[in-house]
XYZ file of C-alpha atoms in Angstrom:
738
model
C 3.790 70.350 -103.831
C 2.634 70.313 -100.790
C -0.460 71.968 -101.166
C -1.475 69.326 -103.327
C -2.499 67.679 -99.830
C -5.204 70.041 -99.362
C -8.443 68.892 -98.575
C -12.196 70.837 -99.250
C -13.883 72.238 -95.745
C -16.379 69.993 -97.979
C -14.472 66.709 -98.805
C -13.165 66.121 -95.536
C -16.985 67.107 -92.902
C -18.266 64.526 -91.833
C -21.664 64.436 -89.485
C -20.117 65.326 -86.162
C -21.488 62.532 -83.730
C -20.947 64.665 -80.410
C -22.511 68.330 -79.686
C -19.966 71.511 -80.898
C -22.942 74.267 -78.311
C -19.526 74.732 -76.619
C -17.667 74.992 -79.610
C -14.450 76.575 -77.345
C -14.095 74.019 -75.720
C -13.968 71.741 -78.472
C -11.692 73.960 -80.014
C -11.409 77.104 -81.287
C -10.828 75.656 -85.253
C -14.350 74.509 -86.548
C -13.003 72.593 -89.853
C -11.056 70.738 -86.759
C -15.754 70.891 -84.459
C -17.006 69.214 -87.681
C -14.316 66.482 -88.362
C -12.380 65.029 -84.904
C -14.913 63.447 -82.572
C -14.043 64.301 -78.925
C -14.407 61.304 -77.340
C -11.994 58.425 -76.262
C -11.329 55.226 -74.921
C -7.879 55.075 -73.656
C -9.037 50.732 -72.824
C -8.423 50.016 -76.415
C -5.378 48.114 -77.085
C -2.687 49.469 -79.223
C 0.762 46.961 -79.292
C -1.031 44.420 -80.131
C 0.400 41.320 -82.286
C -1.695 42.724 -84.551
C -0.515 45.870 -84.797
C 3.351 45.182 -85.044
C 2.895 42.180 -87.490
C 0.710 44.524 -90.421
C 2.477 47.399 -88.905
C 6.082 45.599 -89.942
C 4.741 44.457 -92.970
C 2.972 47.372 -94.309
C 6.335 49.513 -93.816
C 8.786 46.988 -95.788
C 6.435 46.327 -98.256
C 6.013 50.608 -99.144
C 10.352 51.175 -98.148
C 10.695 47.954 -100.816
C 8.167 48.939 -103.925
C 8.745 53.004 -103.128
C 12.300 52.765 -104.050
C 11.913 50.199 -106.707
C 9.759 51.795 -108.657
C 10.954 55.037 -108.072
C 14.105 53.478 -110.864
C 11.235 53.842 -113.456
C 10.266 56.027 -116.002
C 6.977 56.434 -114.423
C 7.451 55.800 -111.012
C 4.895 55.491 -108.387
C 4.211 55.924 -104.787
C 1.892 53.452 -103.005
C 0.620 55.828 -100.859
C -0.776 55.916 -95.980
C -3.800 55.758 -97.643
C -3.214 52.414 -100.094
C -2.525 51.000 -96.879
C -5.268 52.897 -94.260
C -8.081 50.924 -97.211
C -6.158 47.843 -97.507
C -4.743 46.920 -93.833
C -8.947 47.260 -92.849
C -10.303 43.723 -94.012
C -6.893 41.953 -93.129
C -6.575 43.177 -89.806
C -10.662 42.453 -89.841
C -9.680 38.570 -90.901
C -6.346 38.672 -88.224
C -9.299 39.481 -84.875
C -11.798 36.908 -86.338
C -8.786 33.717 -87.014
C -6.475 34.345 -84.295
C -6.676 32.804 -80.780
C -7.527 34.510 -77.898
C -5.906 32.071 -75.895
C -3.827 34.411 -72.504
C -0.378 33.698 -71.262
C 2.176 35.555 -70.008
C 6.563 36.603 -71.021
C 9.279 35.898 -68.379
C 10.340 39.186 -67.727
C 6.898 41.644 -67.475
C 5.381 39.990 -64.558
C 1.860 39.321 -63.957
C 1.051 41.340 -67.032
C -0.790 38.531 -69.787
C -0.699 38.956 -73.541
C -2.645 37.762 -76.077
C -2.415 36.791 -79.737
C -6.072 38.382 -79.870
C -7.105 40.845 -77.247
C -10.605 41.547 -78.522
C -12.464 43.924 -82.488
C -9.208 45.461 -85.101
C -9.771 48.842 -83.393
C -8.889 52.433 -85.021
C -5.777 53.498 -82.627
C -3.924 49.570 -83.884
C -5.218 50.868 -87.681
C -3.878 54.915 -86.955
C -0.331 52.997 -85.973
C -0.490 50.489 -89.031
C -0.647 53.663 -91.002
C 1.988 55.886 -89.426
C 4.144 52.096 -89.870
C 3.053 52.888 -93.731
C 3.820 56.066 -93.603
C 7.066 56.439 -92.943
C 7.924 53.424 -95.086
C 6.409 54.892 -97.668
C 8.323 58.178 -97.867
C 11.829 56.779 -99.904
C 15.062 58.281 -98.334
C 15.601 61.524 -100.307
C 19.720 60.740 -99.418
C 19.683 57.170 -101.409
C 19.506 59.723 -104.095
C 23.262 61.046 -103.790
C 24.106 57.381 -103.376
C 22.615 56.875 -107.190
C 24.298 59.593 -108.631
C 27.941 58.731 -106.851
C 27.065 55.396 -108.761
C 24.866 55.882 -111.166
C 26.023 58.977 -112.994
C 29.514 59.711 -111.300
C 30.728 55.967 -111.266
C 32.277 56.856 -108.251
C 32.629 54.702 -104.862
C 30.513 54.811 -101.685
C 30.697 51.816 -99.087
C 27.437 50.510 -98.280
C 28.474 51.694 -94.831
C 28.697 55.188 -95.465
C 25.203 54.861 -97.699
C 23.381 53.126 -95.046
C 25.204 55.810 -92.392
C 23.669 59.058 -94.684
C 20.380 57.745 -95.416
C 19.995 56.500 -91.737
C 21.191 59.630 -89.808
C 19.166 62.674 -92.634
C 16.265 61.001 -91.880
C 15.604 60.610 -88.351
C 18.126 64.265 -87.211
C 15.208 66.182 -87.133
C 12.860 63.693 -85.407
C 15.567 65.478 -82.357
C 14.378 69.141 -82.862
C 10.732 67.842 -83.650
C 9.710 66.565 -80.561
C 10.874 70.156 -79.036
C 8.748 71.655 -80.783
C 5.707 69.655 -79.957
C 4.148 71.134 -77.804
C 4.290 74.603 -80.537
C 2.698 73.122 -82.847
C 1.064 69.892 -82.727
C -0.449 70.511 -78.482
C -2.293 74.187 -79.699
C -6.294 73.964 -80.559
C -4.809 77.013 -83.301
C -2.309 74.806 -84.928
C -4.439 72.174 -86.578
C -2.699 70.741 -89.717
C -5.055 70.588 -92.204
C -4.041 68.213 -94.164
C -4.769 65.373 -91.045
C -8.246 65.852 -91.850
C -8.162 64.358 -94.003
C -6.634 61.423 -92.370
C -9.341 61.729 -89.334
C -12.148 62.219 -91.950
C -10.350 58.876 -93.725
C -10.336 56.796 -90.060
C -14.310 57.541 -89.123
C -15.662 56.321 -92.752
C -13.715 53.510 -93.054
C -14.390 52.492 -89.317
C -17.988 53.207 -89.017
C -20.432 50.074 -89.224
C -20.348 49.049 -93.376
C -23.975 47.336 -94.369
C -24.466 48.163 -97.840
C -24.743 45.922 -100.326
C -20.962 46.294 -102.234
C -18.857 46.655 -99.324
C -15.499 48.684 -99.636
C -13.623 45.057 -99.289
C -15.718 44.267 -102.515
C -15.146 47.239 -104.234
C -11.355 47.226 -103.538
C -11.072 43.205 -104.653
C -12.439 44.217 -107.102
C -11.058 47.318 -108.336
C -7.641 45.659 -107.394
C -7.997 42.838 -109.393
C -8.932 45.281 -112.383
C -5.880 47.297 -112.107
C -3.885 44.160 -111.704
C -5.464 42.583 -114.648
C -5.479 45.643 -117.159
C -1.323 47.022 -116.068
C 0.500 43.876 -118.655
C -0.804 46.330 -121.572
C 1.207 49.550 -120.778
C 3.959 48.168 -118.807
C 4.692 45.490 -120.577
C 2.488 44.182 -123.840
C 1.026 47.967 -125.308
C 4.186 50.765 -123.028
C 2.713 53.131 -126.049
C -0.186 53.352 -123.717
C 2.195 55.013 -121.444
C 1.981 57.786 -124.119
C -0.735 57.676 -126.370
C 1.045 61.442 -128.492
C -1.078 60.713 -131.912
C 0.205 64.412 -133.206
C 3.486 62.913 -134.223
C 1.710 59.970 -136.089
C -0.055 62.380 -137.853
C 3.139 64.118 -138.781
C 5.891 61.393 -138.585
C 8.364 64.040 -140.152
C 8.110 67.120 -138.388
C 10.301 68.136 -136.205
C 7.714 70.870 -134.693
C 5.262 68.778 -134.938
C 6.923 66.251 -132.516
C 7.990 68.983 -130.536
C 4.123 70.106 -129.842
C 2.383 66.504 -129.701
C 5.117 64.269 -127.710
C 4.223 63.633 -124.059
C 7.361 62.158 -123.142
C 9.877 64.419 -124.349
C 7.434 68.093 -126.003
C 4.759 70.417 -124.610
C 1.939 67.002 -125.317
C -0.669 68.468 -126.635
C -3.083 66.046 -127.165
C -1.037 63.264 -125.538
C -3.023 60.957 -122.568
C -2.267 58.006 -121.587
C -4.269 54.851 -120.060
C -1.537 53.806 -117.497
C -2.198 54.482 -113.946
C 1.404 54.712 -113.328
C 1.675 57.534 -115.339
C -1.328 59.289 -113.854
C 0.144 58.979 -110.262
C 3.546 59.416 -111.068
C 5.063 62.662 -109.633
C 2.466 64.144 -108.842
C 0.525 61.467 -106.598
C -2.818 60.454 -106.695
C -5.447 62.480 -108.935
C -7.972 61.280 -106.287
C -7.188 62.577 -102.843
C -6.527 66.275 -104.766
C -9.405 68.861 -104.027
C -10.658 70.876 -107.132
C -8.977 74.166 -105.851
C -5.815 72.486 -106.143
C -6.186 70.797 -109.837
C -7.736 74.015 -110.704
C -5.004 76.432 -109.249
C -2.391 73.306 -111.488
C -4.151 73.892 -114.213
C -3.563 77.317 -114.477
C -0.055 77.487 -113.866
C 0.590 74.610 -116.379
C -0.852 76.310 -119.260
C 0.622 78.843 -118.823
C 3.912 77.817 -119.176
C 3.927 75.205 -121.041
C 1.093 76.515 -123.428
C 2.215 80.261 -123.400
C 5.659 80.865 -122.171
C 7.868 78.050 -123.045
C 6.312 78.248 -126.972
C 6.843 81.819 -126.942
C 10.721 81.936 -125.330
C 11.600 78.912 -128.153
C 9.528 80.040 -131.488
C 9.138 83.625 -130.729
C 11.984 85.305 -128.106
C 14.927 81.853 -129.463
C 15.655 82.717 -125.185
C 18.838 81.400 -124.477
C 19.903 79.898 -128.089
C 16.542 77.743 -127.154
C 16.546 76.493 -130.231
C 20.263 73.916 -130.010
C 18.992 72.457 -127.527
C 15.654 70.209 -127.448
C 12.588 72.800 -126.342
C 11.297 69.926 -123.627
C 14.953 68.050 -121.816
C 16.538 68.174 -118.484
C 19.646 67.358 -120.069
C 22.789 70.021 -119.917
C 24.314 71.062 -123.288
C 27.059 71.693 -124.471
C 27.508 74.856 -127.213
C 27.368 73.153 -129.898
C 24.036 71.263 -128.871
C 25.647 67.981 -127.461
C 24.811 66.478 -123.749
C 27.994 67.364 -121.635
C 29.877 65.239 -120.450
C 30.840 65.946 -116.980
C 32.637 63.224 -116.323
C 35.258 64.753 -118.684
C 35.678 67.868 -115.645
C 36.022 66.276 -112.388
C 39.285 65.284 -111.957
C 40.066 62.596 -109.244
C 39.696 64.228 -106.447
C 36.514 64.644 -107.120
C 35.902 68.250 -107.957
C 36.562 69.936 -111.198
C 38.864 70.424 -113.320
C 39.575 73.756 -114.077
C 41.486 73.769 -117.619
C 39.778 70.832 -118.722
C 36.295 72.436 -117.804
C 37.238 75.968 -119.435
C 38.362 73.417 -122.217
C 34.475 72.213 -122.630
C 33.191 75.680 -122.016
C 30.200 76.610 -119.896
C 26.462 74.418 -119.646
C 23.886 75.035 -121.467
C 20.425 74.454 -120.475
C 16.648 73.846 -121.750
C 14.785 77.062 -122.938
C 12.182 75.181 -120.153
C 15.335 73.604 -117.672
C 16.552 77.005 -117.515
C 12.891 78.831 -116.778
C 11.769 76.580 -114.377
C 14.559 77.341 -112.311
C 14.073 81.192 -112.620
C 10.086 79.534 -111.204
C 11.369 77.562 -108.962
C 13.632 81.237 -107.325
C 9.806 82.863 -107.733
C 7.687 80.680 -106.379
C 10.140 80.111 -102.881
C 10.169 83.290 -102.500
C 6.479 83.869 -103.156
C 5.225 81.517 -100.861
C 7.007 83.136 -97.969
C 5.885 86.378 -99.073
C 2.171 85.021 -99.816
C 2.426 83.755 -96.250
C 3.795 86.236 -94.675
C 0.841 89.208 -96.553
C -2.101 86.878 -96.145
C -1.940 84.947 -93.502
C 0.930 86.533 -91.350
C -1.286 87.860 -88.547
C -3.786 85.266 -88.895
C -0.338 82.783 -88.102
C 1.149 85.489 -84.994
C -2.340 85.762 -83.331
C -2.459 81.936 -84.022
C 0.369 81.995 -82.026
C 0.364 84.284 -79.394
C -2.800 82.153 -77.868
C -1.837 79.457 -78.462
C 0.367 80.040 -75.822
C -1.836 81.221 -73.585
C -5.100 79.575 -74.459
C -7.316 77.427 -72.397
C -6.356 73.986 -73.612
C -9.237 72.025 -75.830
C -11.093 69.071 -75.001
C -8.516 67.081 -77.131
C -5.512 68.163 -75.321
C -7.244 67.115 -72.109
C -8.139 63.873 -73.423
C -4.396 62.889 -74.514
C -3.256 64.037 -71.140
C -4.683 60.770 -69.501
C -1.737 59.090 -70.502
C 1.722 59.170 -69.976
C 4.076 61.950 -71.797
C 7.210 61.346 -74.047
C 9.847 61.626 -72.027
C 12.142 64.616 -73.192
C 15.832 62.506 -72.983
C 14.280 60.372 -75.596
C 14.498 63.435 -78.097
C 17.641 64.776 -76.540
C 19.587 61.076 -77.428
C 18.183 61.043 -80.512
C 19.153 63.875 -81.494
C 22.873 63.708 -80.206
C 23.268 60.508 -81.666
C 22.316 61.301 -85.173
C 24.917 64.238 -84.756
C 28.133 61.870 -83.649
C 27.545 59.118 -85.825
C 26.346 62.646 -88.873
C 30.472 64.139 -87.758
C 31.806 60.111 -87.716
C 30.565 60.074 -91.440
C 32.028 63.212 -92.136
C 35.055 62.717 -90.080
C 36.053 59.454 -90.744
C 34.444 59.161 -94.631
C 34.414 62.362 -95.455
C 36.923 60.913 -99.321
C 33.235 59.209 -100.046
C 30.922 62.406 -98.995
C 33.233 65.530 -99.355
C 31.628 67.144 -96.633
C 33.397 68.832 -94.331
C 32.426 68.765 -90.469
C 31.554 72.185 -90.497
C 29.012 71.955 -93.025
C 27.064 69.414 -91.632
C 26.862 71.501 -88.286
C 26.091 75.132 -91.034
C 23.236 72.736 -92.628
C 21.593 71.335 -89.288
C 21.856 74.296 -88.027
C 19.706 76.206 -90.952
C 17.281 72.974 -91.002
C 16.624 74.700 -86.707
C 16.689 77.814 -87.567
C 13.383 77.008 -89.903
C 11.538 74.090 -88.187
C 9.626 76.501 -85.862
C 8.480 78.766 -88.480
C 7.584 76.568 -91.591
C 5.958 73.795 -88.770
C 3.535 76.999 -88.089
C 3.399 78.115 -91.699
C 2.344 74.478 -92.170
C -0.055 74.134 -89.900
C -2.007 76.869 -89.892
C -2.057 77.275 -93.757
C -0.848 73.876 -95.103
C 1.139 75.404 -97.467
C 5.300 73.499 -96.991
C 8.121 75.744 -98.351
C 11.160 74.421 -99.844
C 14.150 75.047 -98.972
C 16.169 72.570 -101.787
C 17.688 75.912 -103.997
C 18.469 78.207 -100.827
C 20.428 75.663 -99.207
C 21.882 74.087 -101.870
C 22.575 77.294 -103.617
C 24.107 78.568 -100.700
C 26.619 75.128 -100.279
C 27.547 76.738 -104.192
C 29.068 79.799 -102.933
C 30.387 78.886 -100.123
C 31.846 75.626 -100.985
C 32.343 75.606 -105.389
C 33.224 72.416 -107.231
C 32.673 69.642 -105.108
C 29.418 68.134 -106.045
C 28.747 65.458 -103.437
C 29.064 67.731 -100.041
C 26.427 69.974 -101.947
C 23.637 67.603 -102.144
C 24.947 66.320 -98.426
C 24.601 69.655 -97.265
C 21.072 70.572 -98.962
C 20.092 67.686 -97.810
C 21.113 67.629 -93.877
C 19.806 71.147 -94.386
C 17.081 70.412 -96.518
C 15.538 66.923 -95.741
C 15.522 66.549 -91.946
C 13.613 69.942 -91.732
C 10.813 68.176 -94.554
C 11.183 65.298 -92.315
C 10.461 67.267 -88.466
C 7.752 68.578 -90.114
C 6.524 65.029 -90.808
C 7.156 64.094 -87.563
C 5.318 66.916 -86.376
C 2.204 66.554 -88.786
C 2.231 62.314 -87.504
C 2.063 63.475 -84.047
C -0.898 65.626 -84.825
C -2.539 62.987 -86.342
C -2.227 61.338 -82.882
C -3.340 63.513 -80.589
C -6.660 63.979 -82.863
C -7.320 60.283 -83.678
C -5.711 59.787 -79.273
C -3.582 57.953 -79.512
C -0.260 57.453 -76.621
C 2.719 60.184 -77.337
C 4.673 56.626 -76.921
C 3.665 54.309 -78.822
C 3.690 57.205 -81.358
C 6.782 57.683 -80.941
C 8.614 54.291 -80.908
C 6.567 53.713 -84.617
C 7.342 56.087 -85.670
C 11.732 56.315 -84.767
C 11.574 52.066 -85.711
C 9.302 52.507 -88.502
C 12.150 54.804 -90.746
C 15.400 52.752 -89.096
C 13.539 49.477 -91.188
C 12.096 51.857 -94.095
C 15.932 53.353 -94.596
C 16.910 50.579 -93.702
C 15.662 48.558 -96.507
C 15.673 51.412 -98.961
C 19.400 51.677 -98.932
C 19.040 47.976 -98.731
C 16.979 48.340 -102.178
C 18.779 50.542 -104.479
C 22.054 48.817 -103.813
C 20.585 45.634 -105.647
C 19.598 47.690 -108.223
C 22.607 49.812 -109.254
C 24.593 46.851 -108.760
C 21.978 44.410 -110.944
C 21.009 46.781 -113.579
C 23.358 47.601 -116.106
C 23.731 51.235 -117.489
C 20.370 52.125 -114.744
C 20.058 55.776 -114.790
C 22.042 56.172 -118.198
C 18.830 57.339 -121.404
C 21.449 56.981 -123.348
C 23.354 53.522 -123.195
C 19.981 50.997 -122.092
C 17.994 49.846 -124.858
C 15.124 51.255 -126.000
C 12.335 51.490 -124.309
C 14.084 50.481 -120.715
C 12.173 51.188 -117.842
C 15.211 51.870 -115.643
C 15.722 55.770 -116.445
C 15.621 57.726 -113.300
C 14.207 60.560 -114.011
C 13.964 62.123 -110.528
C 18.427 61.266 -110.024
C 18.401 62.354 -113.237
C 17.681 66.264 -112.564
C 19.327 65.273 -109.084
C 22.995 65.188 -110.718
C 22.632 67.471 -112.731
C 20.845 70.020 -109.988
C 24.639 68.495 -108.221
C 26.765 69.678 -111.195
C 25.041 73.066 -112.060
C 24.991 73.731 -107.455
C 28.136 71.667 -106.711
C 30.025 70.912 -109.716
C 30.226 73.810 -112.033
C 28.632 76.449 -108.730
C 26.100 78.805 -108.793
C 28.596 81.960 -109.723
C 29.585 79.926 -113.568
C 25.625 79.484 -114.046
C 23.632 82.023 -112.327
C 25.846 84.240 -111.550
C 28.161 87.117 -112.725
C 30.748 83.799 -114.612
C 27.348 82.259 -116.141
C 25.260 82.287 -118.539
C 21.570 82.874 -117.031
C 21.967 85.775 -114.411
C 19.160 87.389 -115.200
C 17.061 84.567 -114.008
C 17.887 86.038 -109.954
C 15.392 88.406 -111.013
C 13.136 86.152 -110.386
C 13.343 86.002 -106.579
C 12.267 90.090 -106.884
C 9.426 89.217 -108.208
C 8.651 86.441 -106.514
C 8.460 89.359 -103.382
C 6.921 91.583 -105.489
C 4.419 89.297 -107.339
C 1.639 88.447 -103.877
C 2.761 92.216 -102.697
C 0.724 93.383 -105.733
C -1.663 90.630 -105.465
C -2.626 91.542 -101.529
C -2.370 95.761 -102.845
C -5.194 95.048 -105.026
C -6.623 92.972 -102.471
C -6.387 96.100 -99.921
C -7.659 98.966 -102.953
C -10.947 96.282 -103.948
C -11.921 94.196 -101.185
C -14.614 94.062 -102.751
C -13.837 92.259 -105.829
C -13.354 88.546 -103.902
C -11.705 86.498 -106.813
C -8.921 88.926 -106.480
C -7.501 86.445 -103.005
C -7.924 83.417 -104.689
C -4.792 84.211 -106.967
C -2.373 82.414 -104.997
C 0.832 82.563 -106.526
C 2.734 80.196 -105.411
C 0.435 77.791 -106.258
C 0.516 78.922 -109.879
C 4.152 79.752 -109.565
C 4.575 76.015 -107.820
C 1.534 74.590 -110.156
C 4.925 72.594 -112.081
C 7.260 72.540 -109.184
C 7.615 68.094 -110.468
C 8.564 69.484 -114.145
C 11.495 67.694 -114.993
C 11.112 64.862 -113.639
C 7.399 65.372 -114.900
C 6.438 65.371 -117.793
C 3.752 66.935 -120.033
C 1.419 62.919 -120.637
C 1.916 63.115 -116.890
C 0.125 66.669 -116.630
C -2.509 66.144 -118.868
C -3.145 62.634 -117.375
C -3.927 63.577 -113.641
C -6.263 67.186 -114.742
C -8.326 64.684 -116.998
C -9.226 62.098 -114.322
C -8.781 64.869 -111.134
C -11.398 67.179 -112.898
C -13.894 64.468 -113.666
C -13.608 62.794 -110.246
C -13.240 65.585 -107.826
C -15.576 68.126 -109.497
C -18.080 65.630 -111.531
C -18.472 62.844 -109.394
C -17.571 64.961 -106.023
C -20.193 67.218 -107.061
C -23.196 65.120 -108.736
C -22.474 61.836 -106.909
C -21.534 62.707 -103.494
C -22.323 59.479 -102.373
C -20.087 57.752 -104.397
C -17.351 59.410 -104.178
C -17.689 59.758 -99.724
C -17.498 55.660 -100.382
C -15.158 54.256 -102.890
C -13.312 57.673 -104.007
C -10.403 56.856 -101.431
C -10.850 53.217 -101.839
C -10.949 53.322 -105.556
C -7.521 55.846 -105.656
C -5.387 52.633 -103.245
C -6.828 49.825 -104.860
C -4.921 51.561 -108.837
C -2.043 51.285 -106.797
C -1.827 48.264 -105.423
C -2.677 46.642 -108.724
C -0.358 48.774 -110.278
C 2.605 47.976 -107.695
C 1.501 43.847 -107.446
C 1.744 43.983 -111.385
C 4.264 45.840 -111.725
C 7.023 43.987 -109.110
C 5.076 40.515 -110.757
C 7.110 41.975 -115.135
C 10.689 42.583 -113.514
C 10.567 39.597 -111.419
C 8.819 37.336 -114.013
C 10.256 38.952 -117.554
C 12.611 41.666 -117.187
C 15.093 40.493 -115.212
C 15.105 36.866 -117.898
C 15.552 40.043 -120.648
C 12.519 38.580 -122.159
C 10.864 41.647 -124.441
C 9.005 42.060 -127.182
C 9.499 44.678 -130.381
C 6.432 45.459 -132.130
C 5.201 49.150 -133.154
C 3.159 49.468 -129.855
C 6.082 49.776 -127.875
C 7.447 52.923 -128.635
C 5.683 56.623 -128.063
C 7.025 57.521 -132.224
C 8.155 60.998 -131.176
C 11.709 60.220 -131.896
C 12.499 64.412 -133.511
C 10.415 65.933 -131.033
C 14.136 65.448 -128.401
C 15.993 67.582 -131.576
C 17.546 71.406 -132.255
C 15.918 74.096 -134.496
C 18.625 75.891 -134.689
C 20.840 76.277 -137.769
C 23.727 73.529 -138.466
C 23.317 72.076 -135.082
C 23.888 68.128 -135.620
C 22.292 65.880 -133.181
C 22.489 62.119 -134.212
C 18.820 60.817 -135.524
C 17.663 64.073 -135.959
C 17.691 66.584 -139.248
C 20.515 69.525 -139.768
C 18.684 72.861 -140.786
């Protein structure tokens, strides 16, 4: 959810170190004037041994850990901020101990090099963090490999997997480079999320003379996080879902549906596990309170008003035949749908088998989240057009003819990136993608024209989405749109659909990420060529490692991702891949016409598209009619509708804990102990991530791989009846029959 990256103006504001009397010369954007330094030292070295060593190490570590944890029930994402905090003391330590001897390398003329060219500087730190940011985002295409091998039980070669992952990650870089002059150099394109990073870099590189330095605080918090995770991670897993309502009413299906934090509405459920708190939604410590407040409203509306009414009030779509909270697919009897039985030898839909088994049914929760997703996509575009359209257009017009601000002028000192660098990447990625689709089509199903169509969609949307993100920090997603389009024009082929979605959606996301990182480098005065090389090298390293880690886990853990066959409380349930697999069935194998179209049960959900159009329009008209009512424009429907976009695979216990921790730190601590918050808040988030990651990996290699487990009361949530249907005559193992 892109809006979770927004920082309030207060939280990114630093004491300016420069004179802002000539504001227009500095920047036309107030937040930029208050946050970004207007000085530069071009003599600071960036191509240092420290940068390459710590950057590549960070990229490798984050690529491994985030891929590794993505398969677990509570996936952990180690963020760029963790690396920003952790590498600072390491870089300074290297600056103290590395030899300062200068030497020459053959082939480089008279140029001298040194392992230690001086103090560890902020530009090295930025490039290390860019390496980490690239490695920290697990490639979306990994899920394609997962569903082929773990869900459909078909074959795909490692070469095809590697090509698929790398080309989808790199393709967007080509046209992003071409568009950077429109959305990076202009001062009006200010990228609010980049200011958070600028603020943190500035804070970290201030002189730290207090007794409790950030480095010392980080180490203490890391040790505490590392030590604690042995309890929820191994000894007492029930600490990851403390659902006391189920304990109070152990034989009540309704109580379990209401109280379960994993398979129910999670009333009163909580956890003492950072992996639960930070999973899916990211760290609540770095999310501003106004975003948390919007999430609270959307979450309560869906989970505690809409879902209960749909399930117990209206029995919408035969809701009581199925679990109240589930992302699985079902047949009309309430049984798990046997997807593999409707796939033929050509990896396409077997229509006679499908007609025999009947149409797919969804839980009321899963169905409504799709409807809300439809509305959220359209509402984002409508809201941005109505409330920010004029501003974006004026900023875009101004950016084309406006004079250069101080930051752009300072960047003119550095050599620009030759255009042929971007063109070469674009051509190479397209050629490799076409070879994949032509020579290995039996593995990926994607026709060559599908690739070109997907790339065209991404190219068309990259500039407008980049402008929207650069000015509002809202990034409309194209995932549902792309899978809907391909499902209509090329139905019955699940892998072709997800490949089209990945090339059409993720290449655009990668382009926007590339441009966002470039804006950070622009603000921090990093040589453009250095940024480009770091991003490209980091992407190839991370993508290759993502593929290798996925291949290793898929071939070494029996029944990985299959929660029906895994041992009880196994962590390898792959919640994100389960949802991805369901999407491949709904949009690709069966097709939207048989789910949301005239042949499906859920055609009425298409009305949510209209609701997404009209909702922001209604708010905008109310704002125009009552301009003095300040609360009306604060109704942000894209945020409210998108609040639960992570569900599924996120569950209610994730949201409960995330909201509580976020409110405590970003309202109470921020408001009443702002000095502590500014000094230690991000550091605490990084330490909690790092400690959990180290202990999680240690537990896996020392205990999980050796199949050493414990069995006692504290290893389960104790809400077994939450998965039960309540309709008459539906038979499910372990559930009462009504």
